[in-house]
């Protein structure tokens, strides 16, 4: 994996449904006033703020040490092009099938409460996707938008190792946070409790296997993370 350079900014690319809400507190603790959490507001359709990392001469702004966001290519602020000058990333990943399943139940719960918005518009999510199978078959493409857009199966592992300082896994957050802090040279910190979605439908194992077969890039990223997250 890439060696962390504290003289340059670090990007935490927040993959949805991968404990990013909990990790906000950890990053704020480590980077204090040098941490920037940028976001969009679906209800208002607001674009993402772009944080300047260099001055006009190309010198790094030392006040900007960590930028955290849901980078989203479909909305025009994907990686690497939204911050082409930043060359070091960290993230937490998860079994990609579980990411999509968790997002379905999260969106379903918001929609049932009348609080599901997409790009400023309220959406009848439950009408569009009445069952989990419909969502998994039709809509996992959004997950690709949150990944660096130049990743392909060809040389995937090499590309991940060259760009990422660390990739932790959601399924073992305690180890992941401890390994991340070692990679960044940060003090130990207690991991906050994570946000857990509630499921009110059965999740068929056959659907998981269908997903792995049809989305090999996502599955391979997860396999790479599982194999490397304990390495220092």
Short mmCIF file of N, CA and C in Angstrom, two decimals, residues 2 14-16 18 33 40 58 63 70 83 85 101 115 117 130 145 150 154-155 160 174 177 186 192 202 210 213 229:
data_model
loop_
_atom_site.label_atom_id
_atom_site.label_comp_id
_atom_site.label_asym_id
_atom_site.label_seq_id
_atom_site.Cartn_x
_atom_site.Cartn_y
_atom_site.Cartn_z
N UNK A 2 0.29 2.36 -0.39
CA UNK A 2 1.00 3.63 -0.47
C UNK A 2 1.41 4.09 0.93
N UNK A 14 -15.71 8.32 1.28
CA UNK A 14 -16.76 7.71 2.10
C UNK A 14 -17.71 6.94 1.20
N UNK A 15 -17.59 5.62 1.23
CA UNK A 15 -18.51 4.76 0.49
C UNK A 15 -19.79 4.65 1.32
N UNK A 16 -20.95 4.92 0.75
CA UNK A 16 -22.19 4.85 1.53
C UNK A 16 -22.39 3.50 2.19
N UNK A 18 -20.95 2.28 4.82
CA UNK A 18 -19.71 1.63 5.28
C UNK A 18 -19.16 2.31 6.53
N UNK A 33 -8.80 20.80 13.54
CA UNK A 33 -9.21 21.89 12.65
C UNK A 33 -8.70 21.76 11.23
N UNK A 40 -23.18 17.21 0.13
CA UNK A 40 -24.27 17.82 -0.61
C UNK A 40 -25.55 17.68 0.20
N UNK A 58 1.21 26.39 -6.29
CA UNK A 58 1.23 24.94 -6.18
C UNK A 58 1.71 24.42 -4.84
N UNK A 63 -3.19 23.80 6.26
CA UNK A 63 -4.42 23.77 7.03
C UNK A 63 -5.38 22.67 6.54
N UNK A 70 -18.61 12.02 0.31
CA UNK A 70 -19.23 11.04 -0.57
C UNK A 70 -18.93 11.49 -2.00
N UNK A 83 -10.31 16.02 -7.28
CA UNK A 83 -9.07 16.45 -6.62
C UNK A 83 -7.90 15.77 -7.32
N UNK A 85 -4.96 16.64 -7.88
CA UNK A 85 -3.65 16.87 -7.26
C UNK A 85 -3.41 16.00 -6.03
N UNK A 101 -27.65 -3.94 -0.28
CA UNK A 101 -28.79 -4.36 0.52
C UNK A 101 -29.08 -3.34 1.63
N UNK A 115 -39.38 10.88 3.72
CA UNK A 115 -38.17 11.69 3.82
C UNK A 115 -37.10 11.28 2.82
N UNK A 117 -35.32 11.86 -0.50
CA UNK A 117 -35.13 12.86 -1.54
C UNK A 117 -33.94 12.49 -2.41
N UNK A 130 -40.40 -2.23 -5.09
CA UNK A 130 -41.27 -2.82 -4.05
C UNK A 130 -40.61 -3.97 -3.29
N UNK A 145 -20.21 4.80 -8.92
CA UNK A 145 -19.98 6.25 -8.97
C UNK A 145 -19.19 6.75 -7.77
N UNK A 150 -11.12 5.51 -12.61
CA UNK A 150 -10.14 4.87 -13.48
C UNK A 150 -9.81 3.45 -13.04
N UNK A 154 -8.42 -4.91 -14.89
CA UNK A 154 -7.03 -5.01 -15.33
C UNK A 154 -6.14 -4.20 -14.40
N UNK A 155 -5.19 -4.82 -13.78
CA UNK A 155 -4.26 -4.19 -12.83
C UNK A 155 -4.98 -3.58 -11.63
N UNK A 160 -5.01 -0.13 -6.76
CA UNK A 160 -5.44 0.13 -5.38
C UNK A 160 -4.23 0.35 -4.48
N UNK A 174 -12.97 -2.50 14.45
CA UNK A 174 -11.99 -2.27 15.52
C UNK A 174 -10.57 -2.44 14.99
N UNK A 177 -9.75 0.41 12.28
CA UNK A 177 -9.41 1.73 12.82
C UNK A 177 -8.03 1.70 13.47
N UNK A 186 -1.31 8.09 14.10
CA UNK A 186 -2.25 8.76 15.00
C UNK A 186 -2.42 7.96 16.29
N UNK A 192 -16.64 4.58 17.72
CA UNK A 192 -18.05 4.78 18.08
C UNK A 192 -18.93 3.67 17.52
N UNK A 202 -36.57 -10.92 3.74
CA UNK A 202 -35.54 -11.95 3.65
C UNK A 202 -34.52 -11.54 2.59
N UNK A 210 -25.71 -14.11 -7.34
CA UNK A 210 -25.99 -13.42 -8.60
C UNK A 210 -25.22 -12.10 -8.66
N UNK A 213 -21.44 -12.56 -9.30
CA UNK A 213 -21.19 -12.96 -10.68
C UNK A 213 -21.30 -11.78 -11.64
N UNK A 229 -6.17 -5.75 4.93
CA UNK A 229 -6.51 -4.78 5.97
C UNK A 229 -5.78 -5.00 7.28
#
